[in-house]
Amino acid sequence: TTRMMVAHVLPILLAALISLAALEMGAVLMLLGELGFVGIFIGGGAFAELDVGATLYHYSDVPEWGSLLSGARLYARSYPWLAIYPALAFFIAIVGFNLFGEGIRRMIETVGVGFGKLFNRYTLSLALGGLLIFGWARANTGSIAYYRQQARAFDGQLALAQVGQLTAPEFQGRSLGTEGMGDSADWIAQQFESLGLFNGGENATYFQNRTREFTQINSPAQLGIWDGDPALTYRTDFVEYPGYFSAVGEASGQVRALLTGTLSRGSFGARSRPALERALGKDDLLLVLSEDVASVAEFAPHSGLLVVASDPEDMQRHYTISGRDLIVSNYLTGELTGKHTPALWITEEIANRLLQGTGETVASLRRQQTSLGTDEVTVIDTGVDVSMTVDGTIVDQFPARHVIGYLPGVSGRAGSGDTSFDKDLPGGSAQGRSVDQALDNKLIVVMAQYDSAPIPPDEAHEAANFNASGVAVMLEAIRAMQASEYQPYRSYLFVAYAGEGQDGGEPIRPGDVRKFLQAHVGFTSAFEVEGVILLQGLGDGSGDGLEIAAGGNQRLSSLFDTSAGRMGVKAGPANDAVDISIVFEDRALQTGEGQEAPMVTLSWAGWQETARLPGDTLATISADKLEQAGEALLLGMMVMGRENTY
């Protein structure tokens, strides 16, 4: 029975398990030491060239027991004393675990252990009470409690007013290609200046000048199916497809459904797929079943592309159409080659209408596609003729500006010294004087996209939640922080960036923050980016709390999860995959991928449901959601800015 297990069996087992666990720890440490000595340990480490032309030195980069002895094997004969200290650490730990385990075992055999006397209702109640008191004291005393008090200064109504300003008609939705986009950048710069931020842009301004390439859609696209059934409706049945290339052009002909297995890359470029190129012709008008297949079909011979949308809501969303032109000029002769090939998103219902004569459906073809092997391609003639037209203009070199403000750490400010914030902080102003010099070259980047997709030909948009809300929360967080006379030891860079279109033919990567540092002379060499906070979709969402996406970076994820909890805000991690391949800074510099520093994204759960839709308006924004998100953000920022460890 349960009573017998608790009163008689478990006390005996627990005592024996403690002894066995201690003995096993000693055995495991001995094994780790042996494996580490021969170079087998956790963490790959790195190689360093200590002397020019000398043998590369390998060192570990993970604080693990086995790595303590990993570098001693090569010098065991010539310099045997190199291993003395790590070996001594192993010896003491192993002997300690063995003595403890053996002592517990012998004590049990001679005098016995009465766990029932140690673990009863009184000791458990005392332990629980102690934990509660410790938790309360930790949350309500010290610097964290003071930060939390200051974070309460975030005002959701003021943030809502900022969203209202950014969605005003004169800013034209801050759409790429409009004057309103530039006007909104000017307004954000004025806010930065009024909030006391230093300029972090080019030529002593708040701006970093860039250019954008995109396609401006001039009139609604057209799609006709010549099967005698009713005509199709723009933005209900079809819409322009935001693929790798511009979607403009005209095409007509018989539709061919394309199914592919895993396709091998060719020898000429990463986009080349020889199996696809052999199966298709330049006059083929293709129907593909997913965006993944479309991403390779765009580079294969075809005259037009119909892509089955994975989400019917995509018919209503406003995306920026790529400005990459399929018509290119020969470098030597100047001769133009290539042609415009239109691309449209269509719903699954329209795709089934095209497939009606084949006896197949989108669902059945998707099942067939999953069974295809490597480099297997199936092309099905539907027997249905269609015509499609996408009327647009490729815009090149459109001026766009990032807005950058800078808040230096304490020792980086002229006339910095004791402030009311430091004096009021538990421990006094001298508490951090010894660490501010070491931390002000560390940089925390807080950023939010301020622009939106180009205005479509049929309707305007406000883009309130995505992403006027992110910019508004950032501005209000700055105001609340400055009003408290908060003095960070680390420096801050606040960025409202232009994120639509392509920059030099490449998409904008917010994680590559080094490009923002290049705007101000000296920033790149003066600062080490310690963390990046991205804000988006913070004013509306179907969920009941904050969503924290950190790509597997548990340090930042835990910080903002804890900060939200301390402010009484429900929060949780997003369902993002852990990216164990990210190597901060080195990978970003060499390939332009990954992140230069750990990055966390704060959003309201369910914000994607209205993103880029016409219904994303000021009326849907909640001041309460803005305030909850802002308080969690502000507390996390204050901890990051002053605490030596977090």
XYZ file of C-alpha atoms in Angstrom:
646
model
C 0.000 0.000 0.000
C 0.973 3.659 -0.219
C 1.457 3.848 3.542
C 3.847 0.883 3.550
C 5.842 2.371 0.663
C 6.176 5.749 2.388
C 6.852 4.404 5.887
C 9.106 1.426 5.194
C 10.309 1.021 1.594
C 11.194 4.561 0.480
C 13.326 5.482 3.553
C 15.570 2.467 2.935
C 15.764 3.049 -0.831
C 16.483 6.781 -0.513
C 19.412 6.215 1.813
C 20.896 3.599 -0.486
C 20.297 5.747 -3.573
C 22.149 8.715 -2.054
C 25.153 6.503 -1.391
C 25.057 4.943 -4.856
C 24.647 8.343 -6.541
C 27.732 9.740 -4.798
C 29.808 6.685 -5.715
C 28.623 6.853 -9.324
C 29.530 10.539 -9.542
C 33.076 9.656 -8.590
C 33.162 6.916 -11.231
C 31.766 9.222 -13.913
C 34.347 11.900 -13.091
C 37.104 9.326 -13.452
C 35.740 8.350 -16.867
C 35.431 12.004 -17.950
C 39.032 12.624 -16.956
C 40.267 9.640 -18.953
C 38.273 10.609 -22.047
C 39.251 14.266 -21.745
C 42.921 13.353 -21.610
C 42.670 11.621 -25.000
C 40.713 14.544 -26.482
C 37.111 13.340 -26.117
C 34.988 15.943 -24.371
C 31.877 18.106 -24.773
C 32.320 21.098 -27.069
C 34.374 21.293 -30.226
C 36.469 24.290 -29.243
C 38.597 26.235 -31.686
C 42.126 26.460 -33.068
C 44.422 29.420 -32.466
C 47.723 30.263 -34.121
C 49.812 31.397 -31.171
C 52.912 31.939 -33.323
C 53.057 32.640 -37.043
C 53.734 29.381 -38.837
C 53.575 27.340 -35.630
C 51.291 24.395 -34.989
C 47.722 25.435 -34.337
C 46.747 25.276 -30.668
C 43.399 23.684 -29.904
C 41.426 24.898 -26.926
C 37.958 24.066 -25.616
C 35.177 26.623 -25.323
C 32.801 24.790 -22.990
C 33.295 24.764 -19.172
C 33.157 21.000 -18.837
C 35.181 18.616 -16.640
C 36.686 16.649 -19.518
C 37.980 19.800 -21.211
C 40.184 20.520 -18.163
C 42.568 17.807 -19.299
C 41.954 18.100 -23.043
C 45.095 20.142 -23.714
C 47.453 18.197 -21.463
C 47.964 15.057 -23.550
C 50.314 16.666 -26.088
C 52.599 17.916 -23.318
C 52.331 15.005 -20.856
C 55.931 13.854 -21.463
C 57.786 17.113 -22.016
C 55.817 19.297 -19.574
C 54.163 16.889 -17.118
C 53.429 19.662 -14.618
C 50.847 21.221 -16.968
C 48.257 18.673 -15.846
C 48.932 18.973 -12.107
C 46.192 21.466 -11.242
C 43.337 19.983 -13.318
C 44.398 16.486 -12.245
C 44.388 17.627 -8.620
C 40.860 18.971 -9.069
C 39.772 15.599 -10.441
C 41.521 13.760 -7.600
C 39.911 15.829 -4.850
C 36.442 15.613 -6.423
C 36.635 11.855 -7.029
C 37.972 11.119 -3.536
C 35.356 13.402 -2.012
C 32.458 11.686 -3.779
C 33.785 8.226 -2.907
C 34.359 9.067 0.764
C 30.920 10.650 1.021
C 29.189 7.709 -0.673
C 31.080 5.071 1.294
C 30.523 6.949 4.544
C 26.776 7.163 3.937
C 26.685 3.435 3.139
C 28.517 2.448 6.339
C 26.436 4.810 8.474
C 23.268 3.206 7.160
C 24.605 -0.265 7.999
C 25.628 0.660 11.560
C 23.196 3.275 12.890
C 20.534 3.488 10.184
C 18.891 6.613 8.862
C 15.404 7.674 9.847
C 14.174 9.736 6.929
C 10.739 9.796 8.467
C 12.118 11.965 11.265
C 13.737 14.366 8.821
C 10.893 14.664 6.340
C 7.621 15.178 8.178
C 4.866 17.736 8.051
C 6.740 20.174 10.277
C 10.041 20.171 8.372
C 8.234 20.308 5.034
C 6.096 23.232 6.208
C 9.209 25.004 7.477
C 11.022 24.449 4.167
C 8.016 25.638 2.164
C 7.699 28.742 4.320
C 11.393 29.468 3.916
C 11.145 29.190 0.142
C 8.147 31.529 0.057
C 9.915 34.096 2.224
C 13.067 33.846 0.100
C 11.059 34.275 -3.113
C 9.173 37.270 -1.730
C 12.358 38.922 -0.497
C 14.115 38.354 -3.807
C 11.216 39.872 -5.765
C 10.563 42.835 -3.474
C 13.978 43.939 -2.273
C 17.202 44.952 -3.957
C 17.722 46.467 -7.378
C 15.127 44.269 -9.136
C 12.350 45.670 -6.960
C 13.463 49.203 -7.798
C 13.559 48.448 -11.528
C 10.071 47.017 -11.296
C 8.814 50.180 -9.627
C 10.290 52.270 -12.448
C 8.869 49.949 -15.127
C 5.367 50.784 -13.877
C 5.863 54.235 -15.419
C 5.152 52.797 -18.884
C 1.816 54.278 -20.003
C -0.276 52.235 -22.434
C -2.460 55.209 -23.349
C 0.574 57.238 -24.416
C 1.787 54.298 -26.491
C -1.664 54.046 -28.089
C -1.459 57.741 -28.983
C 1.873 57.053 -30.692
C 0.237 54.265 -32.726
C -2.496 56.724 -33.682
C 0.086 59.207 -34.908
C 1.937 56.582 -36.965
C -1.300 55.402 -38.591
C -2.487 58.925 -39.450
C -3.623 59.376 -43.088
C -0.787 61.786 -43.881
C 1.739 58.986 -43.343
C -0.021 56.789 -45.954
C 0.445 53.654 -43.877
C 4.223 54.309 -43.939
C 4.111 52.354 -47.200
C 7.234 51.726 -49.233
C 7.250 53.985 -52.290
C 5.253 56.829 -50.716
C 6.142 60.229 -49.291
C 4.454 59.125 -46.080
C 7.250 56.663 -45.417
C 9.817 59.457 -45.409
C 7.551 61.725 -43.356
C 7.114 59.022 -40.713
C 10.901 58.595 -40.512
C 11.225 62.354 -39.912
C 8.594 62.165 -37.162
C 10.346 59.249 -35.409
C 13.644 61.172 -35.541
C 11.925 64.151 -33.907
C 10.677 61.860 -31.135
C 14.191 60.488 -30.590
C 15.535 64.019 -30.267
C 12.802 65.143 -27.875
C 13.429 62.065 -25.709
C 17.073 62.997 -25.273
C 18.704 60.371 -27.474
C 21.959 61.164 -29.214
C 22.053 60.836 -32.987
C 23.369 57.481 -34.183
C 23.095 58.024 -37.919
C 25.201 59.499 -40.684
C 26.654 63.020 -40.648
C 25.439 63.890 -37.141
C 21.815 62.981 -37.971
C 19.438 60.244 -36.864
C 19.297 58.718 -40.353
C 21.104 55.987 -42.223
C 20.358 56.371 -45.923
C 19.665 53.241 -47.943
C 17.898 52.366 -51.196
C 15.195 49.810 -51.915
C 14.137 47.738 -54.913
C 10.538 46.556 -55.206
C 7.650 46.232 -57.657
C 4.842 48.771 -57.549
C 1.594 47.118 -58.656
C -0.233 49.553 -60.944
C -3.596 47.808 -61.300
C -5.269 44.624 -60.027
C -3.893 41.444 -61.566
C -6.059 39.437 -63.963
C -6.545 35.686 -64.222
C -8.941 34.068 -66.672
C -9.790 30.375 -66.925
C -11.371 29.463 -70.260
C -13.572 26.610 -69.043
C -16.975 28.318 -69.152
C -17.248 28.697 -65.366
C -17.683 32.064 -63.562
C -14.937 34.658 -63.681
C -12.437 34.897 -60.834
C -12.234 37.682 -58.248
C -9.026 39.530 -57.412
C -7.920 39.149 -53.752
C -10.532 36.433 -53.260
C -9.398 33.767 -55.721
C -5.945 35.031 -56.677
C -3.346 37.708 -55.964
C 0.237 38.566 -56.939
C 2.795 36.078 -55.611
C 5.680 37.573 -53.553
C 8.420 35.298 -54.822
C 12.123 35.714 -55.469
C 11.610 37.572 -58.757
C 9.205 40.312 -59.767
C 5.739 38.920 -60.536
C 4.961 41.254 -63.465
C 4.264 40.045 -66.988
C 1.711 38.379 -69.241
C 1.247 34.704 -70.091
C -1.357 32.419 -71.610
C -1.516 28.757 -72.422
C -2.347 25.341 -71.080
C -1.652 24.751 -67.402
C 0.749 21.952 -66.421
C 0.832 20.704 -62.820
C 4.351 20.162 -61.483
C 5.259 17.562 -58.838
C 8.814 17.133 -57.587
C 10.764 14.996 -55.173
C 13.965 16.175 -53.540
C 15.968 17.938 -56.262
C 19.755 17.841 -56.478
C 21.659 21.042 -57.117
C 23.547 21.514 -60.341
C 27.118 22.558 -60.921
C 26.233 26.076 -62.061
C 24.903 27.972 -59.063
C 23.016 27.030 -55.926
C 19.637 27.652 -57.614
C 20.233 25.249 -60.507
C 18.084 22.079 -60.570
C 19.050 19.981 -63.638
C 16.169 17.506 -63.223
C 13.667 20.355 -63.375
C 15.330 22.019 -66.330
C 15.214 18.774 -68.336
C 11.493 18.262 -67.670
C 10.229 21.774 -68.463
C 10.129 24.165 -71.392
C 10.196 27.935 -71.556
C 6.544 28.086 -72.690
C 5.165 25.990 -69.809
C 2.590 27.667 -67.582
C 3.106 25.862 -64.275
C 0.839 25.011 -61.357
C 2.797 24.151 -58.184
C 1.314 22.915 -54.923
C 3.376 24.826 -52.369
C 5.637 27.802 -51.846
C 8.594 25.428 -51.338
C 8.268 24.033 -54.854
C 7.690 27.552 -56.198
C 11.030 28.673 -54.746
C 12.873 26.332 -57.146
C 10.361 26.482 -60.020
C 10.982 30.237 -60.331
C 14.481 29.445 -61.604
C 13.337 26.759 -64.067
C 12.077 27.384 -67.627
C 8.439 28.601 -67.592
C 6.181 31.319 -68.969
C 3.974 31.786 -65.904
C 3.558 30.440 -62.384
C 0.445 29.620 -60.342
C 1.159 28.809 -56.680
C -1.412 27.154 -54.407
C -1.510 29.240 -51.217
C -1.027 27.373 -47.949
C -3.300 29.885 -46.187
C -6.427 31.366 -47.871
C -5.841 34.567 -45.872
C -2.802 35.210 -48.077
C -5.213 36.442 -50.752
C -5.903 39.470 -48.546
C -2.440 40.158 -47.156
C -0.314 43.029 -48.457
C 3.194 41.841 -49.309
C 6.048 43.628 -51.022
C 6.607 42.159 -54.486
C 10.269 41.598 -55.293
C 12.123 44.093 -57.455
C 14.477 41.502 -58.953
C 14.138 41.679 -62.729
C 14.296 38.584 -64.949
C 15.401 40.779 -67.854
C 19.131 41.316 -67.445
C 21.751 43.125 -69.497
C 24.838 41.382 -70.846
C 27.883 42.897 -69.158
C 29.956 43.015 -72.364
C 27.434 43.663 -75.140
C 24.621 45.390 -73.256
C 22.101 43.050 -74.920
C 18.955 42.383 -72.888
C 18.069 38.750 -72.230
C 15.217 37.034 -70.396
C 11.552 37.927 -70.129
C 8.968 38.841 -67.532
C 7.058 35.822 -66.206
C 3.949 36.563 -64.108
C 3.355 34.726 -60.840
C 0.073 34.479 -58.925
C -1.093 32.952 -55.677
C -4.364 31.010 -56.085
C -6.631 29.284 -53.607
C -6.910 25.519 -53.364
C -10.466 25.711 -54.741
C -9.255 27.374 -57.944
C -6.443 24.828 -58.243
C -8.976 21.985 -57.965
C -10.997 23.666 -60.715
C -7.919 23.589 -62.958
C -7.324 19.907 -62.105
C -10.933 18.830 -62.603
C -10.313 17.236 -66.010
C -7.411 15.111 -64.714
C -9.425 13.354 -62.015
C -6.984 14.633 -59.404
C -7.188 17.188 -56.604
C -4.596 19.219 -54.771
C -4.789 16.791 -51.852
C -4.240 13.706 -54.032
C -1.351 15.310 -55.905
C 0.303 16.297 -52.643
C 0.165 12.659 -51.561
C 1.768 11.645 -54.852
C 4.448 14.291 -54.434
C 5.515 12.951 -51.039
C 6.202 9.531 -52.602
C 8.546 10.868 -55.299
C 12.232 10.058 -54.952
C 15.323 12.159 -55.477
C 15.294 14.075 -58.792
C 11.941 12.563 -59.778
C 9.710 15.066 -61.586
C 6.121 14.541 -62.711
C 4.351 16.955 -65.075
C 0.582 16.595 -65.596
C -1.240 18.323 -68.467
C -4.523 19.722 -67.162
C -6.002 20.529 -70.581
C -7.212 23.896 -69.265
C -6.182 27.163 -70.919
C -5.671 30.272 -68.817
C -4.436 33.825 -69.316
C -2.766 35.885 -66.617
C -1.552 39.463 -66.390
C 0.305 41.283 -63.627
C 0.687 45.003 -64.310
C 3.501 46.562 -62.320
C 6.603 48.726 -62.440
C 9.951 47.655 -61.053
C 11.236 50.481 -58.847
C 14.985 50.717 -58.397
C 16.994 52.874 -55.975
C 14.019 54.176 -53.987
C 15.389 56.180 -51.025
C 14.716 54.647 -47.610
C 16.063 55.593 -44.197
C 16.732 53.798 -40.939
C 16.214 56.006 -37.869
C 18.891 55.435 -35.217
C 19.156 56.911 -31.716
C 21.893 56.293 -29.166
C 21.858 56.254 -25.359
C 25.414 55.880 -23.969
C 26.360 54.056 -20.800
C 27.124 56.065 -17.661
C 30.875 56.445 -18.194
C 30.278 57.397 -21.818
C 28.290 60.524 -20.889
C 29.736 63.959 -20.382
C 29.255 65.080 -16.803
C 27.988 61.711 -15.614
C 28.053 61.166 -11.913
C 25.695 60.558 -9.036
C 22.096 60.787 -10.139
C 18.858 60.534 -8.238
C 18.330 57.078 -9.715
C 21.708 55.860 -8.409
C 21.159 57.425 -5.002
C 17.732 55.878 -4.612
C 18.930 52.455 -5.759
C 19.675 50.039 -2.889
C 23.437 50.110 -2.297
C 23.911 53.739 -3.332
C 25.561 55.312 -6.310
C 28.948 53.704 -5.624
C 27.491 50.252 -6.132
C 28.148 50.129 -9.860
C 31.033 52.546 -10.164
C 33.505 49.689 -10.478
C 31.638 47.977 -13.314
C 30.334 50.832 -15.456
C 33.741 51.358 -17.055
C 33.793 47.703 -18.130
C 30.228 47.658 -19.454
C 29.685 50.881 -21.397
C 31.320 49.373 -24.499
C 28.667 46.657 -24.455
C 25.726 47.546 -26.683
C 22.073 46.525 -26.452
C 20.117 47.078 -29.665
C 16.339 47.652 -29.450
C 14.665 47.744 -32.840
C 11.303 47.770 -34.605
C 10.313 47.945 -38.267
C 8.401 51.123 -39.051
C 7.501 50.832 -42.758
C 4.946 48.618 -44.508
C 4.331 47.074 -47.925
C 3.585 49.334 -50.923
C 0.001 50.559 -51.202
C -1.981 48.051 -53.301
C -4.070 49.341 -56.211
C -7.414 48.435 -54.652
C -7.200 49.573 -51.024
C -5.015 51.315 -48.426
C -3.799 49.968 -45.104
C -2.795 51.337 -41.712
C -0.399 48.568 -40.570
C -1.213 49.407 -36.955
C -0.188 46.241 -35.124
C 2.493 45.299 -37.651
C 4.314 47.352 -36.899
C 3.298 50.786 -35.640
C 2.754 49.106 -32.266
C 6.392 47.980 -32.084
C 7.691 51.494 -32.764
C 5.219 53.000 -30.283
C 6.239 50.611 -27.493
C 9.901 51.414 -28.142
C 9.246 55.182 -27.968
C 7.203 54.934 -24.774
C 9.836 52.680 -23.170
C 12.471 55.337 -23.921
C 10.245 58.047 -22.408
C 9.601 56.057 -19.226
C 13.283 55.177 -18.862
C 14.414 58.778 -19.337
C 11.749 60.084 -16.944
C 13.101 57.829 -14.184
C 16.620 59.222 -14.737
C 17.713 55.650 -15.265
C 21.472 55.473 -15.873
C 22.491 52.307 -17.752
C 26.013 50.948 -17.521
C 25.660 49.341 -20.941
C 24.898 51.504 -23.968
C 21.673 51.359 -25.995
C 21.031 51.708 -29.710
C 17.394 52.295 -30.683
C 16.587 51.563 -34.330
C 13.380 52.114 -36.303
C 14.347 50.335 -39.497
C 12.937 50.144 -43.015
C 12.319 46.443 -43.552
C 10.381 46.174 -46.826
C 11.828 45.510 -50.276
C 15.387 44.487 -51.135
C 18.613 46.271 -50.290
C 21.153 45.707 -53.045
C 19.132 42.747 -54.277
C 19.059 41.072 -50.860
C 16.295 40.940 -48.231
C 16.661 43.040 -45.103
C 17.999 40.985 -42.182
C 17.319 42.734 -38.850
C 19.693 40.346 -37.068
C 22.650 41.791 -38.965
C 22.945 44.822 -36.683
C 26.534 45.587 -37.697
C 25.117 47.450 -40.716
C 23.344 49.855 -38.371
C 26.572 50.490 -36.443
C 28.302 51.487 -39.676
C 26.087 54.578 -39.890
C 27.986 56.397 -37.127
C 31.744 56.850 -37.313
C 33.514 54.761 -34.676
C 30.565 52.680 -33.502
C 31.717 49.470 -35.196
C 35.069 49.435 -33.399
C 33.839 50.948 -30.124
C 31.000 48.576 -29.295
C 30.426 44.884 -28.818
C 26.784 43.978 -29.410
C 25.602 41.973 -26.410
C 21.952 41.496 -27.285
C 19.258 42.454 -29.792
C 15.592 43.022 -28.882
C 13.127 43.019 -31.794
C 9.607 44.378 -31.217
C 6.644 43.523 -33.437
C 2.899 43.003 -33.111
C 2.532 44.150 -29.496
C -0.897 45.809 -29.594
C -3.208 43.032 -30.737
C -3.351 39.259 -30.846
C -5.656 36.336 -30.216
C -3.471 34.977 -27.406
C -3.550 35.952 -23.757
C 0.089 36.848 -23.234
C 3.473 37.768 -24.632
C 5.295 35.447 -27.007
C 9.071 35.284 -26.620
C 11.076 33.951 -29.565
C 14.787 33.614 -28.879
C 15.918 30.920 -31.320
C 17.161 28.714 -28.486
C 18.973 31.489 -26.576
C 17.825 30.574 -23.088
C 19.527 33.521 -21.411
C 17.431 36.182 -23.136
C 14.315 34.040 -23.198
C 14.504 33.432 -19.440
C 15.250 37.101 -18.743
C 12.116 38.404 -20.465
C 9.969 35.511 -19.276
C 11.002 36.308 -15.694
C 10.578 40.052 -16.263
C 7.052 39.524 -17.566
C 6.206 37.369 -14.547
C 7.498 40.002 -12.135
C 5.268 42.590 -13.818
C 2.243 40.279 -13.650
C 2.217 39.706 -17.412
C 1.579 36.252 -18.792
C 4.324 35.178 -21.183
C 5.779 32.077 -22.743
C 8.266 30.938 -25.362
C 7.252 30.853 -29.014
C 7.237 27.567 -30.872
C 10.438 28.406 -32.723
C 13.043 25.802 -33.505
C 16.266 25.863 -31.534
C 19.003 26.953 -33.918
C 22.089 25.144 -32.615
C 24.030 26.104 -35.750
C 24.235 29.813 -34.942
C 27.731 31.029 -34.150
C 27.295 34.669 -33.252
C 29.351 37.298 -35.114
C 31.716 34.998 -37.051
C 29.008 33.396 -39.152
C 27.259 36.717 -39.701
C 30.465 38.305 -40.932
C 31.476 35.473 -43.251
C 28.162 34.534 -44.866
C 25.696 37.271 -43.988
C 23.491 34.687 -42.296
C 22.631 34.010 -38.700
C 22.942 36.730 -36.080
C 25.751 38.928 -34.899
C 24.525 38.669 -31.307
C 21.844 36.807 -29.330
C 18.430 38.056 -30.413
C 14.994 37.920 -28.789
C 11.693 38.871 -30.430
C 8.778 40.105 -28.318
C 5.257 39.847 -29.763
C 1.729 39.368 -28.529
C 0.610 35.779 -29.051
C -1.505 35.455 -32.200
C -0.351 38.740 -33.745
C 0.295 37.054 -37.110
C -3.419 36.469 -37.704
C -4.010 40.116 -38.664
C -0.531 41.011 -39.916
C -0.554 42.640 -43.387
C -4.363 42.448 -43.565
C -6.605 45.480 -44.258
C -8.202 44.892 -40.849
C -4.958 45.744 -39.039
C -6.197 49.176 -37.978
C -5.922 51.502 -34.994
C -9.340 50.341 -33.777
C -7.952 46.857 -33.037
C -5.065 48.069 -30.863
C -5.415 47.560 -27.108
C -3.798 50.042 -24.730
C -3.760 47.332 -22.057
C -1.771 44.947 -24.280
C 0.653 47.746 -25.147
C 1.127 48.517 -21.457
C 1.672 44.905 -20.439
C 4.185 44.366 -23.226
C 5.914 47.662 -22.468
C 6.281 46.956 -18.749
C 7.827 43.540 -19.412
C 10.143 45.069 -22.022
C 11.175 47.970 -19.803
C 12.007 45.775 -16.813
C 14.074 43.459 -18.997
C 15.891 46.424 -20.558
C 16.703 47.900 -17.145
C 18.124 44.604 -15.932
C 20.206 44.216 -19.099
C 21.442 47.785 -18.860
C 22.802 47.705 -15.292
C 23.250 44.182 -13.985
C 26.673 42.609 -14.406
C 25.036 39.225 -14.943
C 21.449 38.451 -15.872
